[in-house]
Amino acid sequence: MPYERVDYAALKTELEALTEQLKKASDKEEAFEIVLKTDKLMGHANTMGTICHIRHDIDTTDEFYAKEKAYYDEARPTIEEASVAYKEVLYNCPFRDYLVEKFGPVCFKNMEISMRSFKPEMVPMFQKENALTTEYGKLLAEPKIEWEGEMLNLSLMSKYTTDPDREVRKKAFAKVNAFMLSVQPRLDEIYDELVKLRTERAKLLGYDNYVKLGYDEMWRNDYGPEEVKVFREEVKKKIVPLATKIHENRRKRLGIDHLYFYDTTDFAYGSPRPTGTPEEILAAGKQMYAELSPETKEFFDFMTENELFDVLGRKTKRGGGYMTSLPDYDFAPFIFANFNGTQHDVEVITHEAGHAFQGYVTRKNYPELNEIGMETAEIHSMSMEFFTEPWMEKFFADKKDDYVLSHLEGAVTFIPYGCMVDEFQHIVYEHPEFTPEERRKEWLKLEKVYRPHMDYADDEFYNNGGLWQRQQHIYNSPFYYIDYCLAQTVALEYKAWMDEDYKAAWDSYLKLCKLSASDFYSKMLPKVGLKVPFEKGCLDKTVEVISKKLGLC
Ligand SMILES: [Zn+2]
């Protein structure tokens, strides 16, 4: 895939010209054609930026792409003003009814949100934020942890923090958290600056604080902090007690008197690990998707034939995993990951592939119909983790049942953690005056509410409330995290459903994938037979079924 730097000054001129044309459009077809042209123009810029981003992530020491990435960090915000101006014209287009017919109501609501949440004065602040989050990512990707004569980064260390041998885990955590402590002063400064910059942006709009703007920037077009709060309260009531029971159950299974934070494994032998090489995992994925449905077969064949995976862990690669897509190539999905010999490797083939699958089945849509919110996108991925369970033997051999159990337990215990990350950010942005120490204190308070069973022993980094500083989303994508919790709830609903009637659950899932962003979140869920998680009692049935499944009620 050829790469060339996007000339943002030229892009801006072209976008402004199209905006002018749209303003003067004399009939609905002409307006429609101009929108398609604009999509193509912006899609190309987006493709170049994404290729650069990918090539930087797969080797953070590559100087060429590091420079290009720095260029985009600077240049990308300079288009924002012209982009908002375009949206304003499109939003107010006299042929809007026709365009809504073509593109659906969601993108127009999103335009409204983009218009109200942006001012040109914000551009230099975005640039500073980009530089800070890039620095944060780099800081955590550096191979600075000495392990048996080698220098490893955090991502590669996770193999040892989940080792079956308790002493190894303990030692690995000590090394990891000593590293985190050593960078904590800078992590504190970076976050402090980010909070202040984001608050300053919110003030520019006349908002009380960053919370509302954070929701706007996540394109929350369908719910606000009040709804999310109802959900978190349901989680405290229903899921926290279940998570505590799971914790206790795991302790018994492990035959340990007391669980500490470093007891990360699910079984005495450790946690089920995939048995194959990365190549074998990919091959098993191919076979699995071929059997699951005709749609998934076509999708996975396309991914492998076009080399759209970069999943092997390497020292200079950025941490984490994601799926993105390339507009110029018919929105071909691309999957980035760091295989490290743990369950995560398989979750790349299930979770990230779930995102990619949804992107694949809707790739011929107008991009306006695919402006899905993350609470919806994560349903596609997290549910795929459950839909693929019948094939787990291919990856875990005789440990298949163990994997299925630990996956389900993990899905449940994740929700309180995710809600804690979310409530933390509400507190942080409602109190931008907090010092880093005060923020960390708030985190510790929340730990007691959401994870009362956790014991951090004498670990200095965790006991000073620093655990969240490894959570990239808190730095890079404020308020993103609750989306995982909302989606995990729906995925658990699918889990309960598929055990009763797999086919019906799959049909509902496929329908939801295809609905994409043709309608709003809380309207689409009931259309495919799912509950909306903002209502009191929304978790009752799922928690009941899952508790039974786990033998915990
Ligand atoms: Zn995801």
Coordinates of C-alpha atoms and ligand atoms in Angstrom, one line a residue:
M1 CA 0.0 0.0 0.0
P2 CA 1.7 3.2 -1.2
Y3 CA 2.1 6.0 1.3
E4 CA 2.5 9.7 0.8
R5 CA 2.2 12.5 3.2
V6 CA -1.2 14.3 3.1
D7 CA -0.8 18.0 2.4
Y8 CA -3.2 19.4 4.9
A9 CA -3.1 22.9 3.4
A10 CA -4.2 21.6 0.0
L11 CA -6.7 19.3 1.7
K12 CA -8.2 22.3 3.4
T13 CA -8.5 24.2 0.1
E14 CA -10.2 21.2 -1.6
L15 CA -12.6 20.7 1.3
E16 CA -13.5 24.4 1.3
A17 CA -14.2 24.2 -2.4
L18 CA -16.5 21.3 -2.0
T19 CA -18.2 23.1 0.9
E20 CA -18.9 26.0 -1.5
Q21 CA -20.3 23.7 -4.1
L22 CA -22.6 22.1 -1.6
K23 CA -23.8 25.5 -0.5
K24 CA -24.7 26.3 -4.1
A25 CA -26.1 22.8 -5.0
S26 CA -29.4 23.3 -6.9
D27 CA -31.0 19.9 -6.5
K28 CA -30.9 16.9 -4.2
E29 CA -28.9 14.6 -6.5
E30 CA -26.2 17.2 -6.9
A31 CA -25.9 17.7 -3.1
F32 CA -25.8 13.9 -2.7
E33 CA -22.9 13.6 -5.3
I34 CA -20.9 16.3 -3.5
V35 CA -21.2 14.4 -0.2
L36 CA -19.9 11.3 -1.9
K37 CA -17.0 13.3 -3.4
T38 CA -16.1 14.7 0.0
D39 CA -16.2 11.3 1.5
K40 CA -13.7 10.2 -1.0
L41 CA -11.4 13.1 -0.4
M42 CA -11.5 12.7 3.4
G43 CA -11.3 9.0 3.1
H44 CA -8.0 9.2 1.2
A45 CA -6.5 11.5 3.8
N46 CA -7.7 9.2 6.5
T47 CA -6.2 6.2 4.6
M48 CA -2.7 7.9 4.5
G49 CA -2.9 8.9 8.2
T50 CA -4.0 5.4 9.1
I51 CA -1.2 3.7 7.1
C52 CA 1.3 6.1 8.8
H53 CA -0.2 5.3 12.2
I54 CA 0.0 1.5 11.6
R55 CA 3.6 1.7 10.4
H56 CA 4.6 3.8 13.4
D57 CA 2.9 1.3 15.7
I58 CA 4.5 -1.7 14.3
D59 CA 8.0 -0.2 14.8
T60 CA 8.1 2.8 17.1
T61 CA 11.8 3.2 16.3
D62 CA 11.3 3.7 12.6
E63 CA 12.3 7.3 12.2
F64 CA 10.5 8.0 9.0
Y65 CA 7.1 7.1 10.4
A66 CA 7.8 8.6 13.8
K67 CA 8.4 11.9 11.9
E68 CA 5.3 11.4 9.8
K69 CA 3.2 10.7 12.9
A70 CA 4.5 13.8 14.6
Y71 CA 3.5 15.7 11.4
Y72 CA -0.1 14.3 11.6
D73 CA -0.3 15.2 15.3
E74 CA 0.4 18.7 14.3
A75 CA -1.4 18.9 11.0
R76 CA -4.6 16.9 11.6
P77 CA -6.3 19.5 13.9
T78 CA -5.7 22.2 11.2
I79 CA -8.5 20.7 9.1
E80 CA -11.0 20.6 11.9
E81 CA -12.3 24.1 11.3
A82 CA -13.0 23.5 7.6
S83 CA -14.5 20.1 8.5
V84 CA -16.9 21.7 10.9
A85 CA -17.8 24.4 8.3
Y86 CA -18.6 21.6 5.9
K87 CA -20.7 19.8 8.4
E88 CA -22.6 23.0 9.1
V89 CA -23.4 23.5 5.4
L90 CA -24.4 19.8 5.1
Y91 CA -26.5 20.0 8.3
N92 CA -28.4 23.0 7.0
C93 CA -28.7 21.8 3.5
P94 CA -32.1 22.4 2.0
F95 CA -32.2 18.8 0.7
R96 CA -31.6 17.4 4.2
D97 CA -34.7 15.2 4.2
Y98 CA -33.4 13.4 1.1
L99 CA -29.9 13.1 2.6
V100 CA -31.3 11.7 5.9
E101 CA -33.1 9.1 3.7
K102 CA -29.8 8.1 2.2
F103 CA -27.5 8.5 5.2
G104 CA -29.8 7.9 8.2
P105 CA -30.5 10.3 11.2
V106 CA -27.4 9.4 13.3
C107 CA -24.8 11.2 11.2
F108 CA -26.8 14.4 11.3
K109 CA -27.1 14.2 15.1
N110 CA -23.3 13.6 15.1
M111 CA -22.8 16.7 13.0
E112 CA -24.8 18.7 15.5
I113 CA -22.5 17.4 18.3
S114 CA -19.4 18.2 16.3
M115 CA -20.6 21.7 15.6
R116 CA -21.4 22.5 19.2
S117 CA -18.2 21.0 20.6
F118 CA -15.6 22.7 18.4
K119 CA -14.0 26.1 18.2
P120 CA -11.0 27.0 16.1
E121 CA -9.2 28.2 19.2
M122 CA -9.0 24.6 20.4
V123 CA -6.6 23.6 17.6
P124 CA -3.3 24.4 19.5
M125 CA -4.8 22.6 22.6
F126 CA -5.5 19.5 20.5
Q127 CA -1.9 19.6 19.2
K128 CA -0.5 19.8 22.7
E129 CA -2.8 16.9 23.8
N130 CA -1.6 14.8 20.9
A131 CA 2.0 15.4 21.8
L132 CA 1.3 14.4 25.4
T133 CA -0.6 11.2 24.6
T134 CA 2.1 10.2 22.1
E135 CA 4.7 10.7 24.8
Y136 CA 2.6 8.6 27.2
G137 CA 2.4 5.8 24.7
K138 CA 6.1 5.9 24.1
L139 CA 7.0 6.0 27.7
L140 CA 5.0 2.8 28.4
A141 CA 6.3 1.0 25.3
E142 CA 10.0 1.4 26.1
P143 CA 11.8 -1.9 26.9
K144 CA 13.2 -0.7 30.2
I145 CA 12.4 -3.7 32.4
E146 CA 15.3 -6.0 33.0
W147 CA 14.2 -9.7 33.0
E148 CA 16.6 -12.5 33.1
G149 CA 19.3 -10.6 31.2
E150 CA 16.9 -9.1 28.7
M151 CA 15.2 -5.7 28.5
L152 CA 11.5 -6.1 28.0
N153 CA 8.5 -3.7 27.8
L154 CA 5.2 -3.9 29.7
S155 CA 3.5 -5.8 27.0
L156 CA 6.1 -8.6 26.9
M157 CA 6.2 -8.7 30.7
S158 CA 2.5 -9.8 30.9
K159 CA 3.7 -13.3 30.1
Y160 CA 5.5 -13.4 33.5
T161 CA 2.8 -11.5 35.5
T162 CA 0.5 -14.4 34.6
D163 CA 3.0 -17.2 35.1
P164 CA 1.7 -20.3 36.9
D165 CA 4.5 -20.0 39.5
R166 CA 3.4 -17.6 42.2
E167 CA 7.0 -16.5 42.9
V168 CA 7.6 -15.6 39.3
R169 CA 4.4 -13.6 39.2
K170 CA 5.3 -11.8 42.4
K171 CA 8.8 -11.0 41.1
A172 CA 7.5 -9.9 37.7
F173 CA 5.0 -7.5 39.3
A174 CA 7.7 -6.1 41.5
K175 CA 9.8 -5.3 38.4
V176 CA 6.8 -3.9 36.5
N177 CA 5.6 -1.8 39.3
A178 CA 9.1 -0.5 40.1
F179 CA 9.2 0.6 36.5
M180 CA 5.8 2.3 36.8
L181 CA 7.0 4.0 40.0
S182 CA 10.1 5.3 38.2
V183 CA 7.9 6.9 35.5
Q184 CA 5.1 8.0 37.8
P185 CA 6.2 11.6 38.3
R186 CA 6.1 12.1 34.5
L187 CA 2.9 10.2 34.1
D188 CA 1.4 12.4 36.8
E189 CA 2.5 15.5 34.9
I190 CA 1.2 14.3 31.6
Y191 CA -2.2 13.5 33.0
D192 CA -2.4 16.8 34.9
E193 CA -1.6 18.7 31.7
L194 CA -4.2 16.7 29.8
V195 CA -6.9 17.3 32.4
K196 CA -6.1 21.1 32.4
L197 CA -6.1 21.3 28.6
R198 CA -9.4 19.4 28.3
T199 CA -11.0 21.6 30.9
E200 CA -9.8 24.7 29.2
R201 CA -11.4 23.5 26.0
A202 CA -14.7 22.9 27.8
K203 CA -14.6 26.4 29.3
L204 CA -14.2 27.8 25.8
L205 CA -17.6 26.4 24.9
G206 CA -19.1 27.7 28.1
Y207 CA -19.5 24.1 29.5
D208 CA -19.1 23.7 33.3
N209 CA -16.4 21.2 33.0
Y210 CA -15.0 18.6 30.6
V211 CA -17.6 15.9 31.3
K212 CA -20.2 17.1 28.8
L213 CA -17.5 17.8 26.2
G214 CA -16.0 14.4 26.8
Y215 CA -19.4 12.9 26.0
D216 CA -19.6 15.1 22.9
E217 CA -16.2 13.9 21.8
M218 CA -17.3 10.3 22.2
W219 CA -20.3 11.2 20.0
R220 CA -22.7 10.2 22.7
N221 CA -25.8 11.0 20.6
D222 CA -28.2 9.0 22.7
Y223 CA -27.5 9.2 26.4
G224 CA -25.7 11.2 29.0
P225 CA -24.0 11.0 32.5
E226 CA -27.4 10.5 34.2
E227 CA -28.1 7.3 32.2
V228 CA -24.6 6.0 32.7
K229 CA -24.9 6.6 36.5
V230 CA -28.0 4.5 36.6
F231 CA -26.0 1.7 34.9
R232 CA -23.0 2.1 37.3
E233 CA -25.4 1.9 40.3
E234 CA -26.9 -1.3 38.9
V235 CA -23.4 -2.7 38.6
K236 CA -22.6 -1.8 42.2
K237 CA -25.7 -3.6 43.3
K238 CA -25.7 -6.7 41.1
I239 CA -22.3 -7.3 39.6
V240 CA -19.9 -6.3 42.4
P241 CA -21.3 -9.0 44.7
L242 CA -21.1 -11.6 41.9
A243 CA -17.5 -10.5 41.2
T244 CA -16.6 -11.0 44.9
K245 CA -18.1 -14.5 44.8
I246 CA -16.1 -15.3 41.7
H247 CA -13.0 -14.1 43.4
E248 CA -13.6 -16.3 46.4
N249 CA -14.4 -19.2 44.1
R250 CA -11.1 -18.7 42.3
R251 CA -9.3 -18.7 45.7
K252 CA -10.7 -22.1 46.5
R253 CA -9.8 -23.4 43.1
L254 CA -6.3 -22.2 43.5
G255 CA -6.0 -23.7 47.0
I256 CA -4.5 -20.5 48.4
D257 CA -5.4 -19.0 51.8
H258 CA -5.7 -15.5 50.5
L259 CA -5.5 -13.9 47.1
Y260 CA -3.2 -11.0 46.4
F261 CA -3.1 -8.8 43.4
Y262 CA -0.4 -10.9 41.8
D263 CA -2.6 -14.0 41.9
T264 CA -3.7 -13.3 38.4
T265 CA -4.1 -16.9 37.3
D266 CA -7.4 -18.8 37.2
F267 CA -6.1 -22.3 37.8
A268 CA -3.4 -23.9 39.9
Y269 CA -1.5 -24.7 36.7
G270 CA -1.8 -21.0 35.6
S271 CA -4.2 -19.8 33.0
P272 CA -5.1 -21.7 29.9
R273 CA -2.7 -20.7 27.2
P274 CA -3.2 -21.3 23.5
T275 CA -1.3 -24.5 22.5
G276 CA -0.2 -23.5 18.9
T277 CA 2.3 -21.1 17.3
P278 CA 1.0 -17.8 16.1
E279 CA 0.7 -19.3 12.6
E280 CA -1.4 -22.2 14.0
I281 CA -3.6 -19.8 15.9
L282 CA -4.3 -17.9 12.7
A283 CA -5.0 -21.1 10.8
A284 CA -7.4 -22.3 13.5
G285 CA -9.1 -18.9 13.3
K286 CA -9.6 -19.4 9.6
Q287 CA -11.1 -22.8 10.0
M288 CA -13.4 -21.6 12.9
Y289 CA -14.8 -18.7 10.9
A290 CA -15.3 -21.0 7.9
E291 CA -17.5 -23.2 10.0
L292 CA -19.3 -20.5 12.0
S293 CA -21.2 -18.9 9.0
P294 CA -20.9 -18.1 5.3
E295 CA -20.4 -14.4 6.2
T296 CA -17.6 -15.0 8.6
K297 CA -15.8 -17.4 6.2
E298 CA -15.8 -14.8 3.4
F299 CA -14.5 -12.2 5.9
F300 CA -11.6 -14.2 7.4
D301 CA -10.5 -15.4 4.0
F302 CA -10.3 -11.8 2.8
M303 CA -8.3 -10.8 5.9
T304 CA -5.7 -13.6 5.4
E305 CA -5.4 -13.3 1.6
N306 CA -4.8 -9.6 1.9
E307 CA -2.3 -9.8 4.9
L308 CA -4.4 -7.6 7.1
F309 CA -3.0 -8.8 10.4
D310 CA 0.1 -7.7 12.3
V311 CA -0.2 -9.7 15.4
L312 CA 3.3 -10.9 16.5
G313 CA 4.8 -9.2 19.6
R314 CA 8.1 -7.5 19.0
K315 CA 10.2 -5.3 21.3
T316 CA 9.8 -2.1 19.4
K317 CA 6.1 -2.4 18.7
R318 CA 3.5 -0.3 20.4
G319 CA 1.5 -2.1 23.1
G320 CA -2.1 -3.1 23.0
G321 CA -4.3 -4.1 20.1
Y322 CA -6.9 -2.6 17.8
M323 CA -8.7 -2.8 14.6
T324 CA -8.8 0.0 12.1
S325 CA -9.8 0.3 8.5
L326 CA -8.6 1.7 5.2
P327 CA -11.2 3.7 3.3
D328 CA -9.2 3.7 0.0
Y329 CA -9.3 -0.1 0.0
D330 CA -13.0 -0.4 0.3
F331 CA -12.7 0.0 4.1
A332 CA -10.6 -3.1 4.4
P333 CA -10.1 -3.9 8.1
F334 CA -6.6 -4.1 9.6
I335 CA -5.9 -5.9 12.9
F336 CA -3.0 -4.9 15.2
A337 CA -2.0 -6.9 18.2
N338 CA 0.9 -8.2 20.3
F339 CA 0.8 -12.0 20.5
N340 CA 2.5 -13.0 23.8
G341 CA 1.5 -16.5 24.4
T342 CA -1.5 -15.8 26.6
Q343 CA -5.3 -15.9 26.1
H344 CA -5.1 -12.5 24.6
D345 CA -3.8 -14.0 21.4
V346 CA -7.0 -15.9 20.9
E347 CA -9.0 -12.8 21.9
V348 CA -7.4 -11.0 19.0
I349 CA -8.9 -13.7 16.7
T350 CA -12.3 -13.3 18.4
H351 CA -12.5 -9.7 19.8
E352 CA -10.6 -7.7 17.2
A353 CA -12.0 -9.9 14.5
G354 CA -15.5 -9.2 15.7
H355 CA -14.9 -5.5 15.1
A356 CA -13.3 -6.3 11.7
F357 CA -16.2 -8.6 10.8
Q358 CA -18.7 -5.8 11.4
G359 CA -16.6 -3.4 9.4
Y360 CA -16.4 -6.0 6.6
V361 CA -20.1 -6.7 6.4
T362 CA -20.9 -3.0 6.2
R363 CA -18.0 -1.9 4.1
K364 CA -20.2 -1.1 1.1
N365 CA -22.3 1.3 3.2
Y366 CA -21.9 5.0 2.9
P367 CA -19.5 5.9 5.7
E368 CA -22.2 8.1 7.2
L369 CA -24.2 4.9 8.0
N370 CA -21.3 3.4 9.8
E371 CA -20.7 6.2 12.4
I372 CA -21.2 3.7 15.2
G373 CA -20.6 4.7 18.8
M374 CA -18.1 2.6 20.8
E375 CA -20.8 1.2 23.1
T376 CA -22.2 -0.4 19.9
A377 CA -18.9 -1.3 18.3
E378 CA -17.8 -3.2 21.4
I379 CA -20.9 -5.3 21.3
H380 CA -19.8 -6.6 17.9
S381 CA -16.4 -7.6 19.3
M382 CA -17.2 -8.8 22.8
S383 CA -20.1 -10.9 21.7
M384 CA -18.0 -12.5 19.0
E385 CA -15.8 -13.7 21.9
F386 CA -18.8 -15.7 23.1
F387 CA -20.1 -16.8 19.7
T388 CA -16.7 -18.4 19.0
E389 CA -16.6 -20.4 22.2
P390 CA -17.7 -23.7 20.6
W391 CA -14.4 -23.7 18.6
M392 CA -12.1 -23.1 21.6
E393 CA -10.8 -26.6 21.5
K394 CA -8.8 -25.6 18.4
F395 CA -6.9 -23.1 20.5
F396 CA -6.8 -24.6 24.0
A397 CA -7.1 -28.3 23.3
D398 CA -8.0 -30.1 26.6
K399 CA -8.1 -26.8 28.5
K400 CA -11.0 -25.6 26.4
D401 CA -13.5 -25.7 29.3
D402 CA -11.1 -23.9 31.6
Y403 CA -10.8 -21.2 29.0
V404 CA -14.6 -20.8 28.6
L405 CA -14.9 -20.6 32.4
S406 CA -12.2 -18.0 32.9
H407 CA -13.5 -16.0 30.0
L408 CA -16.9 -15.8 31.5
E409 CA -15.5 -15.0 34.9
G410 CA -13.3 -12.4 33.4
A411 CA -16.2 -10.8 31.5
V412 CA -18.1 -10.4 34.7
T413 CA -15.3 -9.1 36.9
F414 CA -14.2 -6.7 34.2
I415 CA -17.5 -4.7 34.4
P416 CA -16.9 -3.3 38.0
Y417 CA -13.3 -2.4 37.0
G418 CA -14.5 -0.6 33.9
C419 CA -17.2 1.3 35.8
M420 CA -14.5 2.3 38.3
V421 CA -12.4 3.7 35.5
D422 CA -15.5 5.6 34.3
E423 CA -16.5 7.0 37.7
F424 CA -12.9 8.0 38.3
Q425 CA -12.9 10.1 35.2
H426 CA -16.2 11.8 36.1
I427 CA -14.6 12.7 39.4
V428 CA -11.4 13.9 37.8
Y429 CA -13.0 16.1 35.3
E430 CA -15.6 17.5 37.8
H431 CA -12.6 18.5 39.9
P432 CA -9.9 19.7 37.6
E433 CA -8.3 21.4 40.6
F434 CA -7.3 18.1 42.1
T435 CA -3.6 17.4 42.5
P436 CA -2.1 14.1 41.2
E437 CA -2.1 12.9 44.8
E438 CA -5.7 13.8 45.4
R439 CA -6.6 12.0 42.2
R440 CA -4.9 8.8 43.3
K441 CA -6.7 9.0 46.6
E442 CA -10.0 9.1 44.8
W443 CA -8.9 6.0 42.8
L444 CA -8.2 4.2 46.1
K445 CA -11.7 5.1 47.4
L446 CA -13.3 3.7 44.3
E447 CA -11.3 0.5 44.6
K448 CA -13.1 -0.2 47.9
V449 CA -16.5 0.2 46.3
Y450 CA -15.9 -1.7 43.1
R451 CA -13.3 -4.2 44.1
P452 CA -13.6 -4.7 47.8
H453 CA -11.9 -8.1 47.5
M454 CA -8.6 -6.8 46.0
D455 CA -5.5 -6.9 48.2
Y456 CA -2.4 -4.9 47.0
A457 CA -0.2 -6.3 49.8
D458 CA 2.7 -3.9 50.3
D459 CA 3.0 -2.8 46.6
E460 CA 4.0 0.8 46.7
F461 CA 2.7 1.7 43.2
Y462 CA -0.8 0.2 43.7
N463 CA -1.1 1.4 47.3
N464 CA -0.4 5.0 46.2
G465 CA -3.4 4.7 43.8
G466 CA -1.4 4.5 40.6
L467 CA -3.0 1.4 39.0
W468 CA -5.1 3.4 36.5
Q469 CA -1.9 5.0 35.1
R470 CA -1.4 1.9 33.0
Q471 CA -4.9 2.2 31.5
Q472 CA -4.1 3.9 28.2
H473 CA -7.7 4.9 27.6
I474 CA -7.7 7.2 30.7
Y475 CA -4.9 9.2 29.0
N476 CA -5.8 8.8 25.3
S477 CA -9.6 8.5 25.1
P478 CA -11.4 10.0 28.0
F479 CA -14.8 8.4 28.9
Y480 CA -14.2 5.6 26.4
Y481 CA -14.1 2.9 29.0
I482 CA -17.8 2.7 30.0
D483 CA -18.5 1.6 26.4
Y484 CA -16.7 -1.6 27.2
C485 CA -18.9 -2.2 30.2
L486 CA -22.2 -1.4 28.4
A487 CA -21.1 -3.7 25.6
Q488 CA -20.0 -6.5 27.9
T489 CA -23.4 -6.4 29.6
V490 CA -25.0 -7.0 26.2
A491 CA -22.4 -9.6 25.3
L492 CA -23.4 -11.5 28.5
E493 CA -27.0 -11.2 27.5
Y494 CA -26.0 -12.9 24.2
K495 CA -24.1 -15.5 26.1
A496 CA -27.2 -16.4 28.1
W497 CA -29.2 -16.3 24.9
M498 CA -26.9 -18.5 22.8
D499 CA -26.8 -21.2 25.4
E500 CA -30.5 -21.4 25.0
D501 CA -30.7 -20.9 21.2
Y502 CA -27.5 -20.3 19.4
K503 CA -29.0 -19.8 16.0
A504 CA -31.5 -17.2 17.2
A505 CA -28.8 -15.3 19.1
W506 CA -26.5 -15.3 16.0
D507 CA -29.2 -14.1 13.7
S508 CA -29.9 -11.2 16.1
Y509 CA -26.1 -10.5 16.3
L510 CA -25.8 -10.4 12.5
K511 CA -28.8 -8.1 12.2
L512 CA -27.2 -5.8 14.8
C513 CA -23.9 -5.8 12.9
K514 CA -25.7 -4.9 9.7
L515 CA -27.8 -2.2 11.3
S516 CA -24.5 -0.5 12.0
A517 CA -25.3 3.1 12.7
S518 CA -28.6 3.3 10.8
D519 CA -30.3 4.2 14.1
F520 CA -29.6 5.2 17.7
Y521 CA -28.2 2.8 20.2
S522 CA -31.2 2.6 22.5
K523 CA -33.5 2.1 19.5
M524 CA -31.4 -0.6 17.8
L525 CA -31.1 -2.9 20.8
P526 CA -34.8 -3.6 21.2
K527 CA -35.0 -4.0 17.4
V528 CA -32.8 -7.1 17.7
G529 CA -34.3 -8.4 21.0
L530 CA -31.8 -6.9 23.5
K531 CA -32.3 -4.9 26.7
V532 CA -31.1 -1.3 27.1
P533 CA -28.7 -1.1 30.0
F534 CA -29.9 2.3 31.4
E535 CA -33.0 0.9 33.1
K536 CA -33.2 -0.2 36.7
G537 CA -33.2 -4.0 36.8
C538 CA -31.6 -4.3 33.4
L539 CA -29.0 -6.7 34.8
D540 CA -31.3 -8.9 36.8
K541 CA -32.0 -11.6 34.4
T542 CA -28.5 -11.8 32.9
V543 CA -26.9 -11.9 36.4
E544 CA -29.3 -14.6 37.4
V545 CA -28.5 -16.9 34.4
I546 CA -24.8 -16.3 34.6
S547 CA -24.7 -16.9 38.4
K548 CA -26.4 -20.2 37.8
K549 CA -24.0 -21.1 35.0
L550 CA -21.1 -20.4 37.3
G551 CA -22.7 -22.4 40.1
L552 CA -22.8 -19.3 42.3
C553 CA -26.4 -18.9 43.5
Ligands
ZN1 ZN -12.8 -3.6 21.0

